[in-house]
JSON list of C-alpha atoms in Angstrom, two decimals:
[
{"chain": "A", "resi": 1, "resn": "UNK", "atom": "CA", "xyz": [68.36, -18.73, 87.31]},
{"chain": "A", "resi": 2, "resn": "UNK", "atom": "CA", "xyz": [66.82, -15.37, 87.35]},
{"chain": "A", "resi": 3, "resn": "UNK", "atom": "CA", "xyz": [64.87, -14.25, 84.07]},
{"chain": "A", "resi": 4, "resn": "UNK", "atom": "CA", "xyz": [62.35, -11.97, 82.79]},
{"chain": "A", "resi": 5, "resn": "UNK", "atom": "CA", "xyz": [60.24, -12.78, 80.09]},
{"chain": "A", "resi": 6, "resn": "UNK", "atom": "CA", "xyz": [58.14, -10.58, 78.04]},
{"chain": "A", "resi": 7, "resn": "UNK", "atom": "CA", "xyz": [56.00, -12.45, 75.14]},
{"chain": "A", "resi": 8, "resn": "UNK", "atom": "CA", "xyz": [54.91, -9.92, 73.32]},
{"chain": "A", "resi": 9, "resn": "UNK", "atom": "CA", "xyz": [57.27, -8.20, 71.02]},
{"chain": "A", "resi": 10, "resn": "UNK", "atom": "CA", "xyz": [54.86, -5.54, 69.81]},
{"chain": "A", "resi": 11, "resn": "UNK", "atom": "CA", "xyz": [51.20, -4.61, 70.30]},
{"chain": "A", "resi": 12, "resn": "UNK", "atom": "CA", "xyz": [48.75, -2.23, 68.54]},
{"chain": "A", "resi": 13, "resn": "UNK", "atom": "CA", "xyz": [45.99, -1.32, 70.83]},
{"chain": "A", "resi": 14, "resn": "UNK", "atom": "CA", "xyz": [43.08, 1.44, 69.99]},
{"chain": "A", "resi": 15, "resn": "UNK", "atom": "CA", "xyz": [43.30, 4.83, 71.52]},
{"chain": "A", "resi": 16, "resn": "UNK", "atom": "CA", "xyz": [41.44, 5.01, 74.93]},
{"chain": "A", "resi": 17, "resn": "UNK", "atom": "CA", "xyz": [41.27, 1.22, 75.28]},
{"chain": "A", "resi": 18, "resn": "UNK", "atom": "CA", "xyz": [43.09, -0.02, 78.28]},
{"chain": "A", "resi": 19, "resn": "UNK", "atom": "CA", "xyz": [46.00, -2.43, 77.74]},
{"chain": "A", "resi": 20, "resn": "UNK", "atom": "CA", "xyz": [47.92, -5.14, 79.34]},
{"chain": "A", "resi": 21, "resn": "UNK", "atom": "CA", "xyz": [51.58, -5.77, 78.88]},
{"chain": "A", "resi": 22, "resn": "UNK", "atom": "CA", "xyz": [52.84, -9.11, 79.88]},
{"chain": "A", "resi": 23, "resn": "UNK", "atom": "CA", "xyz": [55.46, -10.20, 82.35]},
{"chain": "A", "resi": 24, "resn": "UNK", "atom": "CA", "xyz": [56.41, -12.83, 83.92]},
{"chain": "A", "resi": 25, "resn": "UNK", "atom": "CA", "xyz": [59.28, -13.98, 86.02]},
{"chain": "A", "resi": 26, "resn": "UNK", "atom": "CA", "xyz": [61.63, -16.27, 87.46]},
{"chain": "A", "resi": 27, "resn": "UNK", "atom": "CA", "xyz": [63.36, -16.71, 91.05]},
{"chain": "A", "resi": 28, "resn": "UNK", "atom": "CA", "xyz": [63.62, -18.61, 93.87]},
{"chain": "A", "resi": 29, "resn": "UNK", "atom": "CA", "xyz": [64.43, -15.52, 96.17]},
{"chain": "A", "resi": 30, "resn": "UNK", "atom": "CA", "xyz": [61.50, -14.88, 98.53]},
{"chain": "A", "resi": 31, "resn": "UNK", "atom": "CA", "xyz": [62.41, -11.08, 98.56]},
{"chain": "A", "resi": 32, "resn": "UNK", "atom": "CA", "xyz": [62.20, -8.95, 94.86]},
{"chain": "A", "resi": 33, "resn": "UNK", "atom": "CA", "xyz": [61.77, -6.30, 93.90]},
{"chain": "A", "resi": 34, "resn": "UNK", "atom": "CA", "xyz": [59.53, -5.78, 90.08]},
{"chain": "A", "resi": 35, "resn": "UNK", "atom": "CA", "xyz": [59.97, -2.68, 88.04]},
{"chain": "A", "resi": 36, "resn": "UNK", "atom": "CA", "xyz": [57.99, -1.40, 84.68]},
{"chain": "A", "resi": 37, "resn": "UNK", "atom": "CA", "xyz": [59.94, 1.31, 82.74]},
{"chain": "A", "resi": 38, "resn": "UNK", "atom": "CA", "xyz": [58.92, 3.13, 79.22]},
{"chain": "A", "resi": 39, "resn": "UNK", "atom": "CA", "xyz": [61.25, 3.70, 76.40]},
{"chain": "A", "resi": 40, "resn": "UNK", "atom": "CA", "xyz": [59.62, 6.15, 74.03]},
{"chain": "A", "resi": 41, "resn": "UNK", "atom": "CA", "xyz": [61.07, 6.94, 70.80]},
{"chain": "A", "resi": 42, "resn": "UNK", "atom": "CA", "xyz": [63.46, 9.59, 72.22]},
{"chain": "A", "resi": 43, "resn": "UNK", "atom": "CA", "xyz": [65.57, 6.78, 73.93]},
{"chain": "A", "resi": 44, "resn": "UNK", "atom": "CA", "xyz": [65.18, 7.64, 77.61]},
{"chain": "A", "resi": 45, "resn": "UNK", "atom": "CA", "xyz": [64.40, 5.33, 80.13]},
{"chain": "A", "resi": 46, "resn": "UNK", "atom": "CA", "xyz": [61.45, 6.20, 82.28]},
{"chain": "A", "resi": 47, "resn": "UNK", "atom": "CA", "xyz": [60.31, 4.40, 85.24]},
{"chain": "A", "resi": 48, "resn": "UNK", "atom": "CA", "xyz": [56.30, 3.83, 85.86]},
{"chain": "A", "resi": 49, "resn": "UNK", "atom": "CA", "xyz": [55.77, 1.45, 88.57]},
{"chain": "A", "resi": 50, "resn": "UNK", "atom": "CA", "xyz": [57.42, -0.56, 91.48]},
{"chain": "A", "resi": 51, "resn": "UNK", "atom": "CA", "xyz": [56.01, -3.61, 93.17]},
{"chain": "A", "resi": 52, "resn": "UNK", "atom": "CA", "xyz": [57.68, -5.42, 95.82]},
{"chain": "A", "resi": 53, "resn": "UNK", "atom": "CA", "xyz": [57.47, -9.28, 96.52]},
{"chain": "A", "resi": 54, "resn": "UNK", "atom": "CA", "xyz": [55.97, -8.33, 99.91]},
{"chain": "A", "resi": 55, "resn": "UNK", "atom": "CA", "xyz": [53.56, -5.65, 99.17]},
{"chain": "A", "resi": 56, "resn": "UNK", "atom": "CA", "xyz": [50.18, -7.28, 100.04]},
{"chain": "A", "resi": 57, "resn": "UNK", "atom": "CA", "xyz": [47.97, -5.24, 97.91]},
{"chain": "A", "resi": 58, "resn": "UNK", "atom": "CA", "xyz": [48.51, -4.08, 93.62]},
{"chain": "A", "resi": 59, "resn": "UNK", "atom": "CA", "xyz": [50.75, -0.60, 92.68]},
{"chain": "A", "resi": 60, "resn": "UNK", "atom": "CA", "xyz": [49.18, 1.77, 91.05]},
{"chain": "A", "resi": 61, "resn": "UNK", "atom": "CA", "xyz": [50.39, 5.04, 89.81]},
{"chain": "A", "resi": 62, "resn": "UNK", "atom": "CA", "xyz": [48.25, 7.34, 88.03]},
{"chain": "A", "resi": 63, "resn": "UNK", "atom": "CA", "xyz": [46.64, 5.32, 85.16]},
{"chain": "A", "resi": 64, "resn": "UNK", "atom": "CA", "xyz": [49.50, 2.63, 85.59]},
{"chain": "A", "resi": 65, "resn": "UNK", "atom": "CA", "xyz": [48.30, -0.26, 87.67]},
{"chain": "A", "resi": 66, "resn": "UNK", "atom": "CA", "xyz": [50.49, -3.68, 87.94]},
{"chain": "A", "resi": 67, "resn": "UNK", "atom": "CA", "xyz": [48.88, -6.95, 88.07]},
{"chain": "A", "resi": 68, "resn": "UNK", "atom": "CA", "xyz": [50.96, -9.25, 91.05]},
{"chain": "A", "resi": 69, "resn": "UNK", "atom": "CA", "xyz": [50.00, -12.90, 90.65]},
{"chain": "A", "resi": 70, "resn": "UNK", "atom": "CA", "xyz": [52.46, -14.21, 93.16]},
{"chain": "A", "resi": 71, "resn": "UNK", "atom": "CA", "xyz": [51.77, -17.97, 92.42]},
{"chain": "A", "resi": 72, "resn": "UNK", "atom": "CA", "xyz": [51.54, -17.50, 88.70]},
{"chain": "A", "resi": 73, "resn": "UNK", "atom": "CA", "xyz": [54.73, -15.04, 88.49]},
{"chain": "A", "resi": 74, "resn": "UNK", "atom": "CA", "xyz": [53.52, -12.37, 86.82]},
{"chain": "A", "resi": 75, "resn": "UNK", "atom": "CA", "xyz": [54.01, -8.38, 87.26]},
{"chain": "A", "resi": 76, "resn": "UNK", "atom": "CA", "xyz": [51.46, -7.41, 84.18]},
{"chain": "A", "resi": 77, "resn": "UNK", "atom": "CA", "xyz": [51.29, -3.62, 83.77]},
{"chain": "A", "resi": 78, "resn": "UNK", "atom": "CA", "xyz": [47.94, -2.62, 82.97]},
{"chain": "A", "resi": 79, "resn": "UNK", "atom": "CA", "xyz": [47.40, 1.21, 81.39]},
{"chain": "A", "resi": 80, "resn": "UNK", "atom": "CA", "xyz": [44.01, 2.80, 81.69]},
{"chain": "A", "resi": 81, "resn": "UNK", "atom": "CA", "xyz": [42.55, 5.15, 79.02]},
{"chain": "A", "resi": 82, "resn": "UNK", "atom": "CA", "xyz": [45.88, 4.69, 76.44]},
{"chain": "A", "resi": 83, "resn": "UNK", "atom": "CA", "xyz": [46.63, 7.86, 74.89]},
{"chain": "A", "resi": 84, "resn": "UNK", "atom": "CA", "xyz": [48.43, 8.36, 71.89]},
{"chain": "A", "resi": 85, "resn": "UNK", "atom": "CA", "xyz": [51.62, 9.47, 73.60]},
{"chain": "A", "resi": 86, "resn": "UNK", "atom": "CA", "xyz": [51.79, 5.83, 75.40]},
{"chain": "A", "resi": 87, "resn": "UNK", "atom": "CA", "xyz": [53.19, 4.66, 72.23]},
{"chain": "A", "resi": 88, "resn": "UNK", "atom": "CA", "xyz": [56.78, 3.37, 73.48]},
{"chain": "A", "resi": 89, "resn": "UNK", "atom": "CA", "xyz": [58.87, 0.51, 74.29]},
{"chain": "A", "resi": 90, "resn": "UNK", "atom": "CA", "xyz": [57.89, -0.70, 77.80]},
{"chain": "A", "resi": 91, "resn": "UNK", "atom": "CA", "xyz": [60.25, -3.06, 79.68]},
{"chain": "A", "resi": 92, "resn": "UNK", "atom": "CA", "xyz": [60.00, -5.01, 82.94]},
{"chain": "A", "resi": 93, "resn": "UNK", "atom": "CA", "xyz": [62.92, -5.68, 85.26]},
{"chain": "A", "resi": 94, "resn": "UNK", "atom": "CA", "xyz": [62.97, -7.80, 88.44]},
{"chain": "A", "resi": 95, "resn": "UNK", "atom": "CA", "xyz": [66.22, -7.06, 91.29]},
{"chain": "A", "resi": 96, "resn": "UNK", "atom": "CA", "xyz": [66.46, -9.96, 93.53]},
{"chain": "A", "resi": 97, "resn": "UNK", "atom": "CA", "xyz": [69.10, -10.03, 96.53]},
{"chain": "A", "resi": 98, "resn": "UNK", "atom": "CA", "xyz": [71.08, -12.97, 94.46]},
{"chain": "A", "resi": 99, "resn": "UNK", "atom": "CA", "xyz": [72.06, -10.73, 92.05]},
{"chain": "A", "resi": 100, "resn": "UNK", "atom": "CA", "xyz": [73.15, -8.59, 94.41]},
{"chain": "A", "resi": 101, "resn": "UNK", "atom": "CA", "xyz": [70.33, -6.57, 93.73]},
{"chain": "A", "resi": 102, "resn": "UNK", "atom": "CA", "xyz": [70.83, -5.48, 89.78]},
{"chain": "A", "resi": 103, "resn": "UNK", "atom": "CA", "xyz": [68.45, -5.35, 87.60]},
{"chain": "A", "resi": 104, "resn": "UNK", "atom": "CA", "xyz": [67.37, -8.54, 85.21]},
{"chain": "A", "resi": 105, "resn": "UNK", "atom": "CA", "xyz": [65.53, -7.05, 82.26]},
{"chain": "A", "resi": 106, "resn": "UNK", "atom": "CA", "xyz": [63.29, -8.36, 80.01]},
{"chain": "A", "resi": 107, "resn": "UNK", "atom": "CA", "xyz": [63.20, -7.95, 75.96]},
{"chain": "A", "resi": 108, "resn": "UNK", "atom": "CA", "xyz": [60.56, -4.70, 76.09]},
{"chain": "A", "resi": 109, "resn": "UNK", "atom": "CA", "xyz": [57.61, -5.11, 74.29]},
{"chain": "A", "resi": 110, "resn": "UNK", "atom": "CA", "xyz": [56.60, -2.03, 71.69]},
{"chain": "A", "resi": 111, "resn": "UNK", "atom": "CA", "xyz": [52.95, -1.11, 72.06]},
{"chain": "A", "resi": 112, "resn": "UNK", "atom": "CA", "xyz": [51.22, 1.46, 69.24]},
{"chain": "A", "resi": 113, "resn": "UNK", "atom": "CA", "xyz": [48.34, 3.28, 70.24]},
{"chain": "A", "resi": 114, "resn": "UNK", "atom": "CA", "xyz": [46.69, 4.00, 66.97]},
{"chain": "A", "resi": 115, "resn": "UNK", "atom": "CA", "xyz": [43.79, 7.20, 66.85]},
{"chain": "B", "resi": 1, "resn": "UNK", "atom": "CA", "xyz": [66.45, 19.67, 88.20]},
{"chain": "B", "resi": 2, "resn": "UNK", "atom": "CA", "xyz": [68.65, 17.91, 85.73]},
{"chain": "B", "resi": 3, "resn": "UNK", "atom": "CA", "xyz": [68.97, 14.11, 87.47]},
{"chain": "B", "resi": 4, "resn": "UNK", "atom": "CA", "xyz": [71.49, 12.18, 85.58]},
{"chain": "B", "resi": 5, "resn": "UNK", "atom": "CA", "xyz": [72.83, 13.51, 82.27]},
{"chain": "B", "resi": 6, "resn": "UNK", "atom": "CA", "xyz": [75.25, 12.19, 79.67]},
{"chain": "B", "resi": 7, "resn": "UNK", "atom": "CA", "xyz": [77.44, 13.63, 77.34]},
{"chain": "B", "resi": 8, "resn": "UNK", "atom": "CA", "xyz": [77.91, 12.95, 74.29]},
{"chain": "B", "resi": 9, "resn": "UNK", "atom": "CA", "xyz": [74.86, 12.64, 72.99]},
{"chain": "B", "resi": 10, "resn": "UNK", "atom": "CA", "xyz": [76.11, 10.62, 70.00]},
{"chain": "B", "resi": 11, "resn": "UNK", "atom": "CA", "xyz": [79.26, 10.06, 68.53]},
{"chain": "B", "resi": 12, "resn": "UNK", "atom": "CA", "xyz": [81.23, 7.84, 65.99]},
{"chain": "B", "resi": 13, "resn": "UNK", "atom": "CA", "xyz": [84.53, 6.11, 66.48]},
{"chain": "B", "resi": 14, "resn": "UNK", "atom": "CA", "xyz": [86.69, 4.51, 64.25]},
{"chain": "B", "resi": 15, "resn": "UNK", "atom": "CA", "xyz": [88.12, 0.46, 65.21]},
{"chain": "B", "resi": 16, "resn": "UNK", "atom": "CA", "xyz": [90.86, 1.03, 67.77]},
{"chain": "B", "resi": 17, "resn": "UNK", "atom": "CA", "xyz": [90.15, 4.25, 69.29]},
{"chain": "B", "resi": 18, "resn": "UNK", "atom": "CA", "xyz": [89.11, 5.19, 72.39]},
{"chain": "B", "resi": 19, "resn": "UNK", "atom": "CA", "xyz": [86.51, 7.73, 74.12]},
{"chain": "B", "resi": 20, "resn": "UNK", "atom": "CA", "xyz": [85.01, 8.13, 77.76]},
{"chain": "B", "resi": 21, "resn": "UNK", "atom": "CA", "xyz": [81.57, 8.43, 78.23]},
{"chain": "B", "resi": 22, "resn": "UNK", "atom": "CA", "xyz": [80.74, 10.76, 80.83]},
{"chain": "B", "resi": 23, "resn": "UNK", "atom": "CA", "xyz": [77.92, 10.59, 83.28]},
{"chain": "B", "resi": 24, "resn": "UNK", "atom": "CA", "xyz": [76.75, 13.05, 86.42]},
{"chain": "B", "resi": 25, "resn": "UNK", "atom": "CA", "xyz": [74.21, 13.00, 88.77]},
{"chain": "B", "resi": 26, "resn": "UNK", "atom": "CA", "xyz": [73.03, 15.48, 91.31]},
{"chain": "B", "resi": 27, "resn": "UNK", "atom": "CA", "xyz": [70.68, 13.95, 93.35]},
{"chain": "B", "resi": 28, "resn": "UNK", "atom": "CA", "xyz": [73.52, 12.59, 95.92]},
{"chain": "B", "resi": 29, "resn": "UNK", "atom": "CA", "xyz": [72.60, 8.85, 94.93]},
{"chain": "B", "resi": 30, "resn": "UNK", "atom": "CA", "xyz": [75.26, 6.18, 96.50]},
{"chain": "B", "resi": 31, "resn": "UNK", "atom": "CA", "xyz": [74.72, 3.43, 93.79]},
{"chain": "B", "resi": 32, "resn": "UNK", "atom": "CA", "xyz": [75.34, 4.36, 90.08]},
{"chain": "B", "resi": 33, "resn": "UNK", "atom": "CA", "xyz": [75.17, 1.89, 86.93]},
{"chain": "B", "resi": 34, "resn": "UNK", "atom": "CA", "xyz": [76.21, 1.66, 83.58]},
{"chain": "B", "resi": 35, "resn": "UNK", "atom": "CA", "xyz": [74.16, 0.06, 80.75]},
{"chain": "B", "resi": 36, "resn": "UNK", "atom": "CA", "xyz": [74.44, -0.87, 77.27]},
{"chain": "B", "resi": 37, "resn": "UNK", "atom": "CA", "xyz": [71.12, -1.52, 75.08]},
{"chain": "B", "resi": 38, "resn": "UNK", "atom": "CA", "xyz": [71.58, -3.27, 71.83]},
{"chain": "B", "resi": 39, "resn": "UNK", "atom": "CA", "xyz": [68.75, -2.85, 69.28]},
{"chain": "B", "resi": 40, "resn": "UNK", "atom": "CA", "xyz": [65.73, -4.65, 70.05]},
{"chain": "B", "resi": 41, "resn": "UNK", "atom": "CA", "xyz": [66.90, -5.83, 73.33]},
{"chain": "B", "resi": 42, "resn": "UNK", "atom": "CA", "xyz": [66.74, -4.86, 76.77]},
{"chain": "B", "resi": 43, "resn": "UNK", "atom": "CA", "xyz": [69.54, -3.58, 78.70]},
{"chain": "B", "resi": 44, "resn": "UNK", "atom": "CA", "xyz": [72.85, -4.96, 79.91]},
{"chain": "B", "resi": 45, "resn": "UNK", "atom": "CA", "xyz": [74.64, -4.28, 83.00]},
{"chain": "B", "resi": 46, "resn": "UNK", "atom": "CA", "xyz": [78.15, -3.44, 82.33]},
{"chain": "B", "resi": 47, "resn": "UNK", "atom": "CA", "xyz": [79.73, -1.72, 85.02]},
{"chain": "B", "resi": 48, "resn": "UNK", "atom": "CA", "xyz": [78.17, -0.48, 88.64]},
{"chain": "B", "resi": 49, "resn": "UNK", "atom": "CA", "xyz": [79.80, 1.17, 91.94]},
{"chain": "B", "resi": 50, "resn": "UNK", "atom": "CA", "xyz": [78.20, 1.09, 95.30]},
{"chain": "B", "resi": 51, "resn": "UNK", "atom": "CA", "xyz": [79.52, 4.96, 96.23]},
{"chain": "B", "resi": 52, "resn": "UNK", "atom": "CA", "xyz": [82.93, 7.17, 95.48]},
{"chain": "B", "resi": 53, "resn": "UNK", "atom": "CA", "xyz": [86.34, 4.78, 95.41]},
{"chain": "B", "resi": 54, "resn": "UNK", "atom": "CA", "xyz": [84.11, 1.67, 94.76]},
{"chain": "B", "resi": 55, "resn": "UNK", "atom": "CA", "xyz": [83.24, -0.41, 91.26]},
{"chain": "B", "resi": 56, "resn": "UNK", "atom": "CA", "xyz": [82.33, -3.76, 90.20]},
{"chain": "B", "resi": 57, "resn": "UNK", "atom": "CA", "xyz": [81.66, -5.60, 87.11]},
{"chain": "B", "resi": 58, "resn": "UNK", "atom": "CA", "xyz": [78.33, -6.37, 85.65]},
{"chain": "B", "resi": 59, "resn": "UNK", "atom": "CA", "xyz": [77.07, -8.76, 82.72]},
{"chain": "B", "resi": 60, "resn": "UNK", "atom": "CA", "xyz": [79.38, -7.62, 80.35]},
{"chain": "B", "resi": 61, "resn": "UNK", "atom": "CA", "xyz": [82.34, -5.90, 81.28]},
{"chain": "B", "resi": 62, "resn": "UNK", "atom": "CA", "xyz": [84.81, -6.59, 79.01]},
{"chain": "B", "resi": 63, "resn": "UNK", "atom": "CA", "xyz": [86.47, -3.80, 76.77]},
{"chain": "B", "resi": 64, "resn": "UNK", "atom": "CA", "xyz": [85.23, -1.48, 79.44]},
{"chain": "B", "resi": 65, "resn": "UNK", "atom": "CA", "xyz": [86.89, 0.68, 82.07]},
{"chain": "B", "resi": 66, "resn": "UNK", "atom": "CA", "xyz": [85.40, 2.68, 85.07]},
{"chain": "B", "resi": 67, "resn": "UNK", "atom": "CA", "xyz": [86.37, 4.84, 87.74]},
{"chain": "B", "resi": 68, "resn": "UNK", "atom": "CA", "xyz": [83.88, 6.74, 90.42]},
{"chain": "B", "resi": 69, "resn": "UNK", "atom": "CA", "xyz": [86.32, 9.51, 91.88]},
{"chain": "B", "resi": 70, "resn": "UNK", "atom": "CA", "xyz": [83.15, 10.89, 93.11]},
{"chain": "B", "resi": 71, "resn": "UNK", "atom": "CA", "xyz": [79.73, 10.43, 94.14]},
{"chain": "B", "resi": 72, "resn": "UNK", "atom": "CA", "xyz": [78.16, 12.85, 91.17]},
{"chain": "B", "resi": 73, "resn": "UNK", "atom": "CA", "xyz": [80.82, 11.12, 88.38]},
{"chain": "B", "resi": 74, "resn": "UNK", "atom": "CA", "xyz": [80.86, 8.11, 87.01]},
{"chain": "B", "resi": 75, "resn": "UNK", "atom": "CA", "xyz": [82.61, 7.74, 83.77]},
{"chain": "B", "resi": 76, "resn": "UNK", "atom": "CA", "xyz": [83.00, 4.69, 81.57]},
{"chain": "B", "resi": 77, "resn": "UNK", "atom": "CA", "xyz": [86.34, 3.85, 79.59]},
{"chain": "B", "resi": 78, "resn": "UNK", "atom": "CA", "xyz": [86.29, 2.53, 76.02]},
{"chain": "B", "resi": 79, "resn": "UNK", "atom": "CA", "xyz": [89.87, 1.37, 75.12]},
{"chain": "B", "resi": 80, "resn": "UNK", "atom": "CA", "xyz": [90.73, -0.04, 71.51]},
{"chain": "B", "resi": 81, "resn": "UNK", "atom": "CA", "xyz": [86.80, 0.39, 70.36]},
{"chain": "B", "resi": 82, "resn": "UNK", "atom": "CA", "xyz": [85.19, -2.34, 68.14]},
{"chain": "B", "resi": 83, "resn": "UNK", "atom": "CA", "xyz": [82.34, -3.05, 65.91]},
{"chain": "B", "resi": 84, "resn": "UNK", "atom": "CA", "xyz": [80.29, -5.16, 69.02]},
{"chain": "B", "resi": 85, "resn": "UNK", "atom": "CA", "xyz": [80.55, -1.91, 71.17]},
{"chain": "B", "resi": 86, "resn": "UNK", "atom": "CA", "xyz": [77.80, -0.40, 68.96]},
{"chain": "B", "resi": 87, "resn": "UNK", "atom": "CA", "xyz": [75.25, 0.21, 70.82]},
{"chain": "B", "resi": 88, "resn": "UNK", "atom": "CA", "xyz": [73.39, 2.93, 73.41]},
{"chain": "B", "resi": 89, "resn": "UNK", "atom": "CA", "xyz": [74.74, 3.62, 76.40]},
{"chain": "B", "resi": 90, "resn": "UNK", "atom": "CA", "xyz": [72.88, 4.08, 79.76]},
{"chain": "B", "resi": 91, "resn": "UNK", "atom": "CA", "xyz": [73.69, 5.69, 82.81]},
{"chain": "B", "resi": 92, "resn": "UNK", "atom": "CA", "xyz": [71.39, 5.30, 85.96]},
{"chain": "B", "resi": 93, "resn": "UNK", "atom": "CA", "xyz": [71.51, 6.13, 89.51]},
{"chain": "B", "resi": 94, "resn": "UNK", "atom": "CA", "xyz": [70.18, 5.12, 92.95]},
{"chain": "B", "resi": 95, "resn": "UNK", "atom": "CA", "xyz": [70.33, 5.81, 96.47]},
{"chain": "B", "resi": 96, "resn": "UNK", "atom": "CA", "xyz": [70.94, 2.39, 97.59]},
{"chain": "B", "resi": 97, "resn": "UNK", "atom": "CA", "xyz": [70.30, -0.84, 95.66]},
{"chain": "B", "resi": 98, "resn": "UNK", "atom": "CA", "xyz": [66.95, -1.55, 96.76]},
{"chain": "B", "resi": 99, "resn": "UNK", "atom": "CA", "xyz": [65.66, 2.12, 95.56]},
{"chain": "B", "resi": 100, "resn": "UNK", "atom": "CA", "xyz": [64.73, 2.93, 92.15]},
{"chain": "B", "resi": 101, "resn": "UNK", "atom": "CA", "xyz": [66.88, 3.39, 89.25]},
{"chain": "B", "resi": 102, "resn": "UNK", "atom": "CA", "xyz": [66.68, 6.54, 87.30]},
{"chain": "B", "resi": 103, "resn": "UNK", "atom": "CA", "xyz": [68.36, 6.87, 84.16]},
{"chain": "B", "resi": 104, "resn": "UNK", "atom": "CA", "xyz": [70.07, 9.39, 82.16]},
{"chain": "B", "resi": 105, "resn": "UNK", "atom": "CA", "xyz": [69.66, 10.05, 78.23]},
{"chain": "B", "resi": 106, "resn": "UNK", "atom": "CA", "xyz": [71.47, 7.73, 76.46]},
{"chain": "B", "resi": 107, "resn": "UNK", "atom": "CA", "xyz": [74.64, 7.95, 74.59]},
{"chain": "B", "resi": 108, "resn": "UNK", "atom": "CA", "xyz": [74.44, 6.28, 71.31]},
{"chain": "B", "resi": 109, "resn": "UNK", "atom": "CA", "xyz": [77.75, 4.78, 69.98]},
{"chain": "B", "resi": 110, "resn": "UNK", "atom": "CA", "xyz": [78.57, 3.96, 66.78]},
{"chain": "B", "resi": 111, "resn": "UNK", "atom": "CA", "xyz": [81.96, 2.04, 65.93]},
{"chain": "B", "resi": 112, "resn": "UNK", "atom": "CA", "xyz": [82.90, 1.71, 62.20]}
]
């Protein structure tokens, strides 16, 4: 069965400290796709990061980077320098062929950045 | 460069009525989605279409209705609301299924 896990309900990390949001995953299709979107307090859903099952090397976007540990499966999004304005819900979501390619999302996790 | 937008923005309905949530896109994406995101969860797929004429069901389909007449409109149904449909709605879009989904506002239903 497909499934996203995210163990960490809510985190409270120090401004300017980098931070690491779990994820980890479960398939048994070769080809997927991972995904790492923020929720902030307005509601919208915005998307940070994309890494694919066969990229060979880690995405990074801006001060988003994602941790790939194929064996282990885990997508972990790391954030660089955390500002106070990263304080949102952050949610990873995994698209496999199977499921004819919709997203499976995980629970979010809340991260505070306190000053 | 307004992406995907929703209207309403919020609205309450009473048991037994019914409402359509409206949902446009301009960015000429095939694939279009609709969520729903209970609180403290992550999102559901409810309903999805794969370009203009075309829909299928997602997770959790039932109560709901779409229709895509169009490739910018994609509107979702609500017949005979109740309590369990209150939630937030989600629109999203895509070019094709293995692109990235970008989603609209929200729409945040209340049924009492």
């Amino acid at each position: 069965a497909q499934k996203i896990t995210q163990t960490q309900p809510g985190m409270f990390v120090q401004e300017k400290e980098a931070v690491t949001l779990d994820c980890t995953y479960d398939t048994s299709d070769p080809s997927y796709g991972l995904f790492w979107y923020k929720q902030p307090s307005s509601g919208e859903m915005i998307f940070l990061i994309y890494q694919g099952s066969y990229d060979q090397q880690n995405a990074t976007e801006g001060r988003y980077s994602l941790n790939f540990q194929k064996a282990r499966k885990s997508a972990n999004l790391v954030i660089s320098a955390s500002q106070l304005g990263d304080s949102a819900m952050y949610f990873c979501a995994m698209r496999v062929m199977d499921s004819n390619y919709q997203l499976i999302w995980g629970a979010g996790t809340k991260l505070i950045i306190k000053p | 460069n307004a992406g995907v937008t929703q209207t309403p923005k919020f609205r309450i309905l009473k048991i037994g009525q019914s409402m359509t949530l409206q949902c446009t896109q301009d960015m000429n994406h095939n694939y279009m989605y609709w969520y729903r995101q209970d609180p403290g969860m992550g999102l559901k797929l409810i309903y999805y279409s794969v370009g203009a004429g075309i829909t299928d069901k997602g997770e959790v389909p039932n109560g709901y209705n779409v229709s895509r007449s169009t490739t910018e409109d994609f509107p979702l149904r609500l017949e005979l609301a109740a309590p369990s449909q209150t939630s937030v709605y989600f629109c999203a879009s895509s070019y094709y299924q293995k692109k990235t989904q970008y989603f609209g506002p929200g729409t945040r239903l209340l049924v009492l």
